[in-house]
XYZ file of C-alpha atoms in Angstrom:
708
model
C 58.670 10.834 15.581
C 55.384 9.454 16.793
C 54.272 6.112 18.018
C 51.470 3.603 17.551
C 51.413 2.143 20.977
C 52.318 5.097 23.480
C 51.666 2.648 26.440
C 55.035 1.097 25.969
C 56.973 4.378 26.222
C 56.946 3.834 30.240
C 59.238 0.890 29.559
C 61.776 3.539 28.728
C 62.417 3.916 32.366
C 63.931 0.463 32.455
C 67.035 2.159 30.793
C 67.842 3.351 34.283
C 68.346 -0.177 35.605
C 72.069 -0.376 34.533
C 72.911 2.831 36.086
C 71.204 1.648 39.354
C 73.165 -1.573 39.206
C 76.378 0.373 38.734
C 75.680 2.469 41.617
C 74.774 -0.288 43.835
C 77.770 -2.531 43.057
C 80.076 0.611 43.548
C 79.155 0.498 47.139
C 79.655 -3.030 47.792
C 83.503 -3.191 46.858
C 85.549 -4.985 49.618
C 88.628 -3.324 50.749
C 91.682 -5.200 51.791
C 94.807 -3.523 53.345
C 98.094 -5.022 52.417
C 101.951 -4.043 52.138
C 102.048 -2.849 48.540
C 98.816 -0.953 48.969
C 100.171 2.306 48.100
C 101.795 1.171 44.700
C 98.419 -0.776 43.847
C 96.305 2.450 44.662
C 98.508 4.484 42.242
C 98.112 1.850 39.725
C 94.482 1.708 39.935
C 94.172 5.410 39.746
C 96.022 5.524 36.649
C 94.047 2.789 35.262
C 90.903 4.335 36.268
C 91.510 7.642 34.345
C 92.525 5.630 31.513
C 89.007 3.634 31.477
C 86.763 6.286 32.573
C 85.239 7.114 29.266
C 85.103 3.423 28.439
C 82.990 2.744 31.508
C 80.770 5.699 30.534
C 80.293 4.363 26.893
C 79.664 0.749 28.297
C 76.912 2.104 30.618
C 75.268 4.260 28.053
C 75.190 1.243 25.452
C 73.437 -0.838 27.934
C 71.013 1.964 28.850
C 70.218 2.821 25.143
C 69.846 -0.940 24.267
C 67.303 -1.390 26.833
C 65.379 1.916 25.905
C 65.563 0.901 22.167
C 64.033 -2.521 22.690
C 61.134 -0.589 24.574
C 60.971 1.908 22.064
C 60.600 -0.693 19.365
C 57.523 -2.262 21.154
C 55.906 1.280 21.039
C 56.045 1.088 17.215
C 57.565 4.325 16.256
C 56.251 6.166 13.177
C 57.295 8.823 10.768
C 53.903 10.209 9.835
C 51.746 12.610 11.743
C 48.751 11.420 13.576
C 45.178 12.181 13.205
C 42.849 13.321 15.793
C 45.666 13.807 18.339
C 46.135 10.006 19.091
C 48.634 7.568 18.078
C 48.502 5.769 14.780
C 46.921 6.440 11.448
C 43.318 7.001 10.875
C 41.653 3.764 9.869
C 38.520 4.092 7.626
C 36.571 1.301 6.525
C 33.952 1.634 3.742
C 31.483 -1.229 3.563
C 29.213 -2.021 0.433
C 26.171 -3.706 1.888
C 24.366 -4.039 -1.419
C 23.080 -7.752 -1.957
C 25.459 -8.205 -5.086
C 28.001 -8.987 -2.343
C 26.131 -12.322 -1.508
C 27.190 -13.689 -4.918
C 29.376 -16.526 -4.963
C 29.203 -20.194 -3.714
C 26.816 -21.081 -1.132
C 29.431 -21.845 1.532
C 31.422 -18.791 0.870
C 29.904 -15.649 -0.739
C 31.723 -12.466 -1.358
C 30.406 -10.841 1.691
C 31.617 -13.728 3.853
C 35.211 -13.721 2.404
C 35.377 -9.994 2.415
C 34.265 -9.588 5.879
C 36.763 -12.082 7.092
C 39.714 -10.028 5.455
C 38.210 -6.753 6.911
C 38.217 -8.414 10.400
C 41.618 -9.715 10.160
C 43.155 -6.467 9.286
C 41.151 -4.741 12.137
C 42.490 -7.106 14.524
C 45.969 -5.545 13.589
C 45.158 -2.001 14.801
C 46.494 -1.146 18.147
C 44.634 0.094 21.093
C 43.904 3.927 20.979
C 44.055 3.969 17.200
C 41.307 6.088 15.396
C 38.904 4.416 13.061
C 35.763 5.172 11.056
C 33.146 3.044 9.522
C 31.131 4.341 6.483
C 28.239 2.154 5.282
C 26.785 2.085 1.844
C 23.270 1.248 1.672
C 19.987 3.013 0.811
C 21.002 5.601 3.492
C 24.943 5.966 3.225
C 26.046 7.302 6.588
C 29.086 7.016 9.216
C 28.249 4.194 11.722
C 31.717 5.091 13.618
C 32.954 8.573 13.195
C 36.576 9.003 14.600
C 35.922 6.410 17.179
C 38.896 4.983 19.316
C 39.877 1.273 19.128
C 39.394 -0.256 22.370
C 39.533 -3.851 21.868
C 39.715 -6.047 18.808
C 36.641 -7.893 19.883
C 34.642 -4.490 20.151
C 35.621 -3.542 16.605
C 34.586 -6.870 15.191
C 31.382 -6.809 17.009
C 30.635 -3.511 15.254
C 31.566 -4.972 11.767
C 29.632 -8.216 12.278
C 26.589 -6.358 13.087
C 26.300 -5.410 9.421
C 24.369 -7.350 6.852
C 23.682 -6.963 3.217
C 20.317 -5.244 2.238
C 18.209 -4.723 -1.017
C 19.916 -1.486 -2.204
C 22.342 -0.257 -4.640
C 25.705 1.408 -3.672
C 27.361 4.274 -5.183
C 31.331 4.190 -4.882
C 31.666 7.368 -6.628
C 29.649 9.064 -3.996
C 31.624 7.319 -1.442
C 34.896 8.666 -2.562
C 33.308 12.261 -2.711
C 32.463 11.965 0.810
C 35.704 10.622 1.804
C 37.593 13.344 -0.053
C 35.342 16.063 1.713
C 36.070 14.730 5.214
C 39.695 13.981 4.758
C 41.216 16.557 2.465
C 44.734 16.073 3.932
C 44.665 12.334 3.902
C 48.311 11.345 4.118
C 47.612 9.813 7.527
C 44.436 8.013 6.395
C 44.349 4.179 5.690
C 41.004 3.346 3.758
C 39.840 -0.164 3.380
C 37.010 -0.590 0.844
C 34.876 -3.848 0.820
C 32.969 -3.948 -2.330
C 32.762 -5.886 -5.673
C 33.740 -4.921 -9.199
C 30.179 -4.583 -10.259
C 29.978 -1.956 -13.003
C 26.879 -0.400 -11.516
C 28.386 0.396 -8.264
C 31.488 2.146 -9.960
C 29.438 4.171 -12.250
C 30.202 7.651 -12.373
C 33.702 7.173 -10.884
C 35.296 9.305 -13.712
C 33.403 12.289 -12.490
C 34.875 12.252 -9.017
C 37.489 15.212 -8.616
C 40.384 13.711 -6.841
C 42.758 16.404 -5.692
C 46.470 15.976 -6.592
C 47.697 16.005 -3.141
C 45.159 13.450 -1.885
C 47.039 10.337 -1.265
C 45.737 8.047 1.359
C 46.584 4.378 1.460
C 43.665 2.467 0.014
C 43.010 -1.267 -0.002
C 40.084 -2.553 -2.159
C 38.901 -5.883 -0.809
C 37.346 -7.692 -3.983
C 37.268 -11.601 -3.451
C 37.194 -13.138 -6.855
C 34.006 -14.256 -8.630
C 34.421 -17.150 -11.081
C 30.853 -17.565 -12.385
C 28.651 -14.388 -13.139
C 25.848 -16.129 -14.664
C 22.756 -14.574 -12.864
C 19.075 -14.895 -13.665
C 16.632 -13.030 -11.548
C 12.754 -13.054 -11.033
C 11.918 -9.336 -11.353
C 8.237 -9.313 -11.258
C 5.250 -11.565 -10.129
C 1.685 -10.333 -10.645
C -1.843 -11.849 -10.613
C -4.271 -10.366 -13.179
C -6.295 -9.255 -10.207
C -5.693 -9.387 -6.474
C -9.209 -10.758 -5.805
C -10.389 -13.970 -7.595
C -13.288 -16.301 -7.237
C -13.071 -19.901 -6.094
C -12.381 -22.292 -8.945
C -12.172 -19.442 -11.445
C -8.983 -19.305 -13.275
C -6.748 -16.360 -12.389
C -3.704 -15.568 -14.409
C -0.249 -14.984 -13.000
C 2.515 -13.161 -14.922
C 6.011 -14.122 -14.170
C 8.949 -11.765 -15.526
C 12.479 -13.308 -15.574
C 15.629 -11.315 -16.740
C 19.110 -12.409 -17.809
C 21.595 -10.017 -16.018
C 24.753 -11.950 -17.387
C 26.982 -11.189 -20.201
C 26.235 -14.432 -21.714
C 23.205 -16.010 -23.212
C 21.340 -18.562 -21.103
C 19.535 -21.572 -22.339
C 16.799 -23.663 -21.040
C 16.720 -22.115 -17.835
C 13.704 -23.515 -15.721
C 11.235 -21.332 -14.169
C 9.018 -23.103 -11.328
C 5.825 -21.778 -10.182
C 4.479 -22.959 -6.879
C 0.945 -22.692 -5.494
C 0.694 -22.135 -1.719
C 4.178 -23.566 -1.373
C 3.535 -26.647 -3.570
C 5.002 -27.178 -6.985
C 2.236 -26.282 -9.672
C 4.089 -25.938 -13.164
C 7.489 -25.194 -14.807
C 8.622 -23.772 -18.005
C 11.971 -23.333 -19.717
C 13.284 -20.134 -21.015
C 16.250 -19.043 -23.020
C 17.301 -15.382 -22.726
C 20.009 -13.409 -24.369
C 22.311 -11.075 -22.431
C 20.224 -8.231 -20.760
C 16.968 -9.844 -22.216
C 13.683 -10.095 -20.063
C 10.750 -12.343 -20.781
C 7.250 -12.980 -19.330
C 5.448 -16.182 -18.906
C 2.019 -16.885 -17.709
C -0.070 -19.465 -16.124
C -3.550 -19.847 -15.211
C -4.049 -20.931 -11.553
C -7.420 -22.079 -9.922
C -7.836 -22.225 -6.093
C -10.316 -24.609 -4.659
C -10.742 -22.916 -1.284
C -11.540 -19.180 -0.350
C -9.207 -17.131 1.917
C -5.735 -15.850 1.313
C -3.350 -17.561 -0.963
C 0.111 -16.928 -2.653
C 2.129 -18.097 -5.548
C 5.943 -18.320 -5.662
C 8.250 -18.085 -8.879
C 11.624 -19.290 -8.769
C 14.575 -20.062 -11.059
C 17.536 -22.400 -10.527
C 20.408 -21.430 -8.401
C 23.139 -19.349 -9.998
C 25.825 -16.766 -8.869
C 23.420 -14.914 -6.684
C 20.570 -16.773 -5.022
C 19.142 -13.737 -3.416
C 17.064 -12.471 -6.419
C 15.935 -16.037 -7.778
C 12.655 -16.285 -5.685
C 9.664 -13.824 -5.620
C 6.148 -14.024 -4.105
C 2.818 -12.348 -4.934
C -0.440 -12.481 -2.568
C -3.981 -13.268 -3.538
C -7.421 -13.222 -1.900
C -10.036 -15.937 -3.158
C -13.517 -15.161 -2.684
C -16.731 -17.414 -2.778
C -18.657 -14.983 -4.808
C -18.923 -11.297 -5.951
C -21.879 -9.244 -4.920
C -22.916 -6.797 -7.817
C -25.484 -4.089 -7.174
C -26.819 -2.515 -10.246
C -28.397 1.011 -10.015
C -31.501 1.564 -11.965
C -34.448 3.991 -12.559
C -37.872 2.109 -12.465
C -39.111 4.962 -14.684
C -36.904 3.661 -17.590
C -39.112 1.208 -19.279
C -36.662 0.703 -22.304
C -35.495 -2.879 -22.822
C -31.951 -1.940 -23.316
C -31.634 1.112 -21.108
C -29.656 -0.578 -18.448
C -27.127 -3.308 -17.834
C -29.209 -5.007 -15.522
C -31.019 -7.133 -18.386
C -27.721 -8.724 -19.718
C -26.513 -9.120 -16.306
C -29.589 -10.684 -15.177
C -29.333 -13.108 -18.065
C -25.577 -13.821 -16.828
C -27.006 -14.493 -13.431
C -29.423 -17.148 -14.569
C -26.704 -18.736 -16.795
C -25.135 -19.527 -13.562
C -27.925 -21.538 -12.497
C -27.730 -23.834 -15.637
C -27.123 -27.473 -15.404
C -25.249 -29.696 -17.954
C -26.313 -33.007 -19.313
C -25.100 -34.687 -16.277
C -27.376 -32.689 -14.003
C -24.451 -30.606 -12.724
C -24.233 -27.008 -12.334
C -22.370 -25.010 -15.010
C -21.061 -22.735 -12.115
C -20.512 -24.736 -9.195
C -18.260 -22.156 -7.433
C -17.330 -18.550 -7.684
C -20.549 -16.795 -8.748
C -21.482 -13.448 -9.323
C -24.758 -12.549 -7.155
C -26.865 -9.767 -8.544
C -29.224 -7.404 -6.949
C -30.673 -4.052 -8.135
C -32.308 -0.977 -6.541
C -34.429 1.780 -8.005
C -34.151 3.893 -4.949
C -31.097 5.773 -3.520
C -29.204 3.011 -1.749
C -28.861 3.271 1.853
C -25.313 2.599 3.398
C -25.991 -0.779 4.492
C -26.997 -2.088 0.957
C -23.888 -0.351 -0.490
C -21.568 -1.843 2.105
C -22.841 -5.325 1.441
C -21.815 -4.903 -2.431
C -18.401 -5.858 -3.628
C -19.143 -3.918 -6.862
C -21.741 -1.283 -7.801
C -22.822 -0.875 -11.492
C -23.648 2.551 -12.845
C -24.917 3.260 -16.507
C -27.252 5.334 -18.332
C -30.054 3.156 -16.946
C -29.902 5.345 -13.776
C -30.199 9.142 -13.357
C -27.169 10.401 -11.397
C -28.053 12.863 -8.626
C -25.671 14.879 -6.367
C -26.790 12.830 -3.269
C -26.015 9.491 -5.367
C -22.754 10.953 -6.364
C -21.979 11.659 -2.546
C -22.993 8.128 -1.685
C -20.691 6.503 -4.335
C -17.942 8.737 -3.183
C -18.153 7.372 0.406
C -18.517 3.839 -0.759
C -15.270 3.934 -3.024
C -13.535 5.746 -0.029
C -14.746 2.860 2.253
C -13.025 0.352 -0.219
C -15.989 -0.227 -2.655
C -15.519 -1.359 -6.193
C -17.313 0.965 -8.781
C -18.135 -0.145 -12.426
C -19.215 2.676 -14.835
C -20.701 1.667 -18.141
C -20.821 4.663 -20.319
C -23.499 3.811 -22.639
C -25.534 6.054 -24.941
C -28.089 7.081 -22.229
C -25.309 8.706 -20.219
C -25.557 12.486 -19.622
C -22.142 13.879 -20.367
C -22.619 17.028 -18.486
C -23.981 15.325 -15.460
C -21.259 12.464 -15.212
C -18.138 15.056 -15.890
C -19.635 17.506 -13.280
C -20.835 15.074 -10.486
C -18.439 12.209 -10.913
C -15.612 14.516 -11.729
C -16.155 16.628 -8.674
C -16.470 13.546 -6.453
C -13.132 12.316 -8.173
C -14.723 9.089 -9.397
C -14.389 9.754 -13.141
C -11.456 8.142 -14.694
C -11.543 9.973 -17.973
C -13.966 12.915 -18.864
C -16.303 12.200 -21.494
C -15.928 14.340 -24.603
C -18.387 13.025 -27.568
C -20.767 10.328 -28.205
C -19.960 8.596 -31.457
C -23.082 6.815 -33.084
C -22.845 4.545 -36.078
C -25.601 2.565 -37.972
C -26.180 -0.742 -36.103
C -25.042 -3.663 -38.117
C -23.395 -1.277 -40.694
C -19.980 -1.321 -42.072
C -18.493 1.392 -39.650
C -17.673 0.009 -36.118
C -15.042 -0.072 -33.566
C -13.333 -3.271 -32.301
C -11.160 -4.006 -29.286
C -7.359 -4.430 -29.613
C -6.026 -7.675 -29.002
C -2.298 -6.458 -28.473
C -2.749 -3.234 -26.558
C -3.450 -4.340 -23.113
C -2.114 -1.807 -20.527
C -3.279 -3.630 -17.405
C -2.958 -7.209 -16.318
C -6.612 -7.720 -15.582
C -7.768 -8.035 -19.199
C -4.152 -9.449 -20.410
C -5.638 -12.992 -20.419
C -7.149 -12.186 -23.830
C -3.726 -11.752 -25.404
C -4.126 -15.480 -25.844
C -7.373 -16.844 -27.368
C -8.294 -19.633 -24.645
C -11.307 -17.264 -23.725
C -12.096 -15.988 -27.100
C -10.835 -13.715 -29.694
C -11.782 -10.467 -28.122
C -11.084 -8.374 -31.196
C -14.370 -9.793 -32.541
C -16.333 -7.443 -30.490
C -18.248 -4.709 -32.368
C -19.120 -1.253 -31.148
C -21.349 1.139 -32.988
C -21.796 3.475 -30.153
C -19.107 4.828 -27.898
C -17.683 7.525 -26.077
C -14.708 9.646 -27.022
C -12.781 10.660 -23.695
C -9.916 12.952 -22.834
C -6.741 11.294 -21.976
C -6.608 9.892 -18.544
C -4.860 11.774 -15.840
C -2.712 9.714 -13.547
C -3.129 7.861 -11.315
C -5.904 6.768 -13.907
C -4.588 4.156 -16.310
C -5.786 2.503 -19.440
C -6.638 -1.456 -19.185
C -7.896 -2.066 -22.692
C -7.854 0.010 -25.960
C -9.783 0.001 -29.096
C -7.881 -0.800 -32.196
C -7.257 2.667 -32.909
C -5.596 3.149 -29.429
C -8.543 4.932 -27.905
C -9.221 3.740 -24.416
C -12.148 1.191 -23.847
C -11.501 0.333 -20.179
C -9.978 2.993 -17.687
C -9.258 2.464 -14.144
C -9.064 5.058 -11.237
C -7.682 3.482 -8.165
C -8.594 5.028 -4.865
C -6.525 4.700 -1.718
C -8.493 1.532 -1.058
C -11.508 1.721 -3.452
C -11.540 1.265 -7.244
C -13.257 2.809 -9.980
C -13.393 1.193 -13.394
C -15.136 2.681 -16.566
C -15.900 1.359 -20.016
C -16.356 3.870 -22.631
C -19.319 1.673 -24.366
C -22.246 0.093 -22.660
C -22.162 -3.457 -21.415
C -25.988 -3.971 -22.142
C -25.933 -5.138 -25.603
C -27.154 -1.809 -27.000
C -25.427 -1.053 -30.140
C -22.686 -3.837 -29.813
C -22.505 -7.483 -30.081
C -20.817 -8.284 -26.847
C -23.556 -10.413 -25.344
C -23.485 -12.808 -28.318
C -19.835 -13.409 -28.074
C -17.935 -16.202 -26.419
C -15.931 -13.964 -24.400
C -18.632 -12.083 -22.864
C -18.873 -14.055 -19.751
C -15.018 -14.104 -19.134
C -15.103 -10.281 -19.872
C -17.718 -9.659 -17.178
C -15.951 -11.897 -14.754
C -12.510 -10.267 -15.270
C -13.983 -6.737 -15.128
C -15.725 -7.732 -11.851
C -12.556 -9.069 -10.481
C -10.597 -5.857 -11.218
C -13.426 -3.796 -9.901
C -13.512 -5.724 -6.733
C -9.883 -5.762 -6.226
C -10.252 -2.311 -4.449
C -12.071 -4.010 -1.708
C -8.686 -5.065 -0.100
C -5.338 -3.482 0.536
C -2.798 -4.680 -2.136
C -1.447 -8.205 -1.669
C 1.815 -7.255 -3.751
C 3.772 -4.207 -2.070
C 7.033 -2.535 -2.824
C 9.964 -2.725 -0.544
C 9.543 -0.909 2.732
C 6.121 0.050 1.924
C 3.105 -0.268 4.265
C 1.341 -3.695 4.574
C -2.328 -3.072 5.534
C -5.289 -5.356 6.356
C -8.873 -4.469 6.686
C -10.371 -6.393 9.430
C -13.906 -7.921 8.976
C -15.914 -8.203 12.276
C -13.316 -6.119 14.324
C -15.315 -6.669 17.466
C -14.214 -10.393 17.468
C -10.373 -9.480 16.821
C -8.296 -10.235 19.753
C -4.814 -9.489 18.200
C -2.913 -8.876 15.011
C 0.759 -9.558 14.272
C 2.940 -8.897 11.305
C 5.571 -11.249 10.220
C 8.164 -9.685 8.008
C 11.035 -11.425 6.157
C 13.958 -12.696 8.420
C 12.679 -10.735 11.311
C 10.935 -10.911 14.614
C 6.952 -10.764 14.491
C 5.487 -7.354 15.342
C 2.192 -6.936 17.308
C 0.132 -4.271 15.708
C -2.463 -1.892 17.022
C -5.423 -1.652 14.622
C -6.865 1.894 14.117
C -10.256 3.192 12.866
C -10.238 4.675 9.243
C -12.687 5.541 6.590
C -12.272 1.884 5.544
C -13.096 0.409 8.871
C -10.826 -1.037 11.297
C -7.288 -1.411 9.813
C -4.189 -3.170 11.077
C -1.113 -1.342 9.435
C 2.782 -2.380 9.364
C 3.981 1.066 8.199
C 7.499 0.223 7.824
C 6.825 -2.797 5.767
C 9.682 -5.271 5.240
C 13.288 -4.475 4.542
C 13.659 -7.712 2.500
C 11.655 -8.940 -0.454
C 9.774 -12.208 0.329
C 6.689 -13.654 1.631
C 5.201 -11.768 4.646
C 1.925 -12.257 6.347
C -0.784 -10.782 8.976
C -1.870 -13.095 11.570
C -5.316 -12.173 12.937
C -6.426 -13.980 16.142
C -10.110 -13.843 16.989
C -12.307 -14.874 19.924
C -12.596 -18.621 20.387
C -9.041 -19.302 19.405
C -9.765 -18.976 15.640
C -6.796 -17.484 13.638
C -6.420 -16.463 10.040
C -3.213 -15.662 8.214
C -3.190 -13.080 5.213
C -0.221 -13.499 2.843
C 1.449 -10.558 0.917
C 4.365 -10.664 -1.545
C 7.168 -7.888 -1.149
C 8.822 -7.294 -4.250
C 11.776 -5.119 -4.268
C 13.410 -3.797 -7.561
C 16.269 -5.921 -8.874
C 18.650 -2.871 -8.843
C 21.806 -4.808 -7.753
C 21.403 -8.104 -9.875
C 23.890 -7.257 -12.772
C 27.134 -8.693 -11.869
C 28.893 -7.220 -15.057
C 32.432 -6.067 -14.028
C 33.594 -2.503 -14.471
C 35.148 -1.448 -17.542
C 38.927 -1.186 -18.218
C 38.914 2.559 -17.885
C 37.238 2.597 -14.490
C 39.657 -0.074 -13.150
C 42.573 1.829 -14.422
C 41.302 5.218 -12.656
C 40.759 3.276 -9.491
C 44.268 1.523 -9.427
C 46.261 4.607 -10.843
C 44.486 7.861 -10.113
C 43.188 6.730 -6.733
C 46.224 4.542 -6.127
C 44.112 1.817 -4.681
C 45.637 -1.678 -4.132
C 43.239 -4.556 -4.958
C 43.423 -7.569 -2.768
C 41.381 -10.800 -3.087
C 42.813 -12.943 -0.173
C 44.695 -12.640 3.108
C 48.112 -13.425 1.652
C 47.911 -10.609 -0.886
C 46.313 -8.160 1.833
C 49.001 -9.151 4.261
C 51.668 -8.596 1.456
C 50.378 -5.068 0.609
C 50.164 -3.970 4.255
C 53.765 -4.834 4.845
C 54.817 -2.818 1.880
C 52.712 0.115 3.013
C 53.507 0.060 6.610
C 57.251 -0.581 6.175
C 57.657 2.902 4.692
C 56.422 4.648 7.863
C 56.962 2.355 10.719
C 60.503 2.293 12.407
C 60.536 -0.385 14.984
C 62.299 -2.941 13.017
C 65.251 -0.325 12.426
C 65.045 0.352 16.203
C 65.312 -3.207 16.922
C 68.521 -3.603 14.698
C 69.941 -0.678 16.456
C 69.282 -2.011 19.787
C 71.062 -5.466 18.741
C 73.989 -3.238 17.325
C 74.257 -1.844 20.690
C 74.143 -4.994 22.626
C 77.049 -6.309 20.178
C 79.044 -3.138 21.005
C 78.569 -3.589 24.647
C 79.818 -7.090 24.591
C 82.982 -6.041 22.566
C 83.576 -3.064 24.908
C 83.299 -5.435 27.969
C 86.384 -7.558 26.518
C 88.475 -4.301 27.174
C 88.062 -4.808 30.969
C 88.893 -8.537 30.884
């Protein structure tokens, strides 16, 4: 027989009090001599012999009654103890995935569940052993066989936990528990998690030993409404755009419910202010994408927010994306002065585009008042300063590629430059494959030049429905022209791009037209046909200007670190004019700001928050400069919505949980308290000891009457 509260065993010494009282009272008797004393002494002696065992029994009952009461306070138990101390081993398993935040705004499952766990923890006695296992992206023992000191300390450890963006595997948790407690007869396990099907996946694969029999309580507060929509992705067509030029934002929304959702409103906010909204209707499990074209009037850092109406889980209803808006993009075209051919370079037609930007309309207003492409060209090898001043460098068959130029371009891209390769008919396949391939600047190796009769019946066209990248996906809709009207009579067949290279735009037969090769900071974009109007009709089509602008935006996006980053990924900022920077701070989601120490890299002076943000949301970098000027740059941290599906587990999984694992499901304190009483009554004996003490006291009173 073992006890939960051994400190009360010292009270067993109180059982000696009746003996001490008897002894003290024995020596305080008053003797009076009188005539018949002899007769009385003989009568008393005879009576004493007759009552001797009655007196022993009376004192024994008094002693045992007191000791029984003290023993009851010590809470005797009939089970063996773990870790050599009193009581069972209390194990708490907490699921901190953000599906626990589902429920009403004033009482989520997390709040109700933690309240129940805290109340049961307050019933543990001092010196009890307990452990805490947390299920997040790094499942671990927060407390491993710790000793309970005070209820306040235990509650403080529990209250320090909070939900995170992660998924939980209860199957792996039970595998860990079985391995740690193979003989679990003295283990009491409290599991706080919901009935989410994804959390209990693979439960049937857990090998539960036949003799593994802990007491398991599953804290599962009820959830009446399981309707849950989530914004799963927000992306701009490019992360750098021009002032007052439309940039398209794509918003993906998914219905994680088991029921269809009709006319749910998706709102789009620009820099925190309402911009537009659209209604969507989704079947169970369906995901849809909407898009809007936004225009920003000011340069600098901006952001967009997409959100859906409040539902069972608010945590995944909002998502952000960052954007850098520039007043101009600077294009540098590399040419050979020896090339006298009119169509041997993109310069001629880009120069025409440059001049179009100077046109005025009938009201004497400029056609392009903002967001221009400024054009420059060089016939010589560009010096580093000239390259550094360009957002985009254009290279095509109008310039002879040399090893020196390839090395210059490699350094330019490594420093964050955007390289636009236009593979026209004047390109040398061997030279490009050799020099650009060696410099890791070729998105796809060139294989064969295909030439058809200009204006003839054989040509290639661009696909309208095979956009792999977002930068050119605006041509999915015809606002900027029907891009499939472009005709190509000369093009290059290429090998399949090798990741990380990716196709942005295909021909109608699936072959690549625009291929992107992202660098750590820089960016390489290649078209497999020329942009110079030689053997194609691009320059006479209405979409030529939008196409060049969007290709330029995609190429120039390499000039900055991404403004949309995954969860817990580095957030970085390249600092312009670093000599004027006084300090940089990073503001994560729901956390204190962090002061960063910029470092020198190949891309220049860079501030980096290497740990990123632990939560999805809007984060920022604040740069303080001399003179008190400050600039804030916004980033959208987007985590995978891995815990948004609130579909409950199937019948078989629930049966295995309640039968094979013998888990007791509790939803509120009344059901929890009832389950605790049923389980603990089978191994605690203090109530029986109290009844025994009462019986002894009754017997003692009855025995006293024999002496009256």
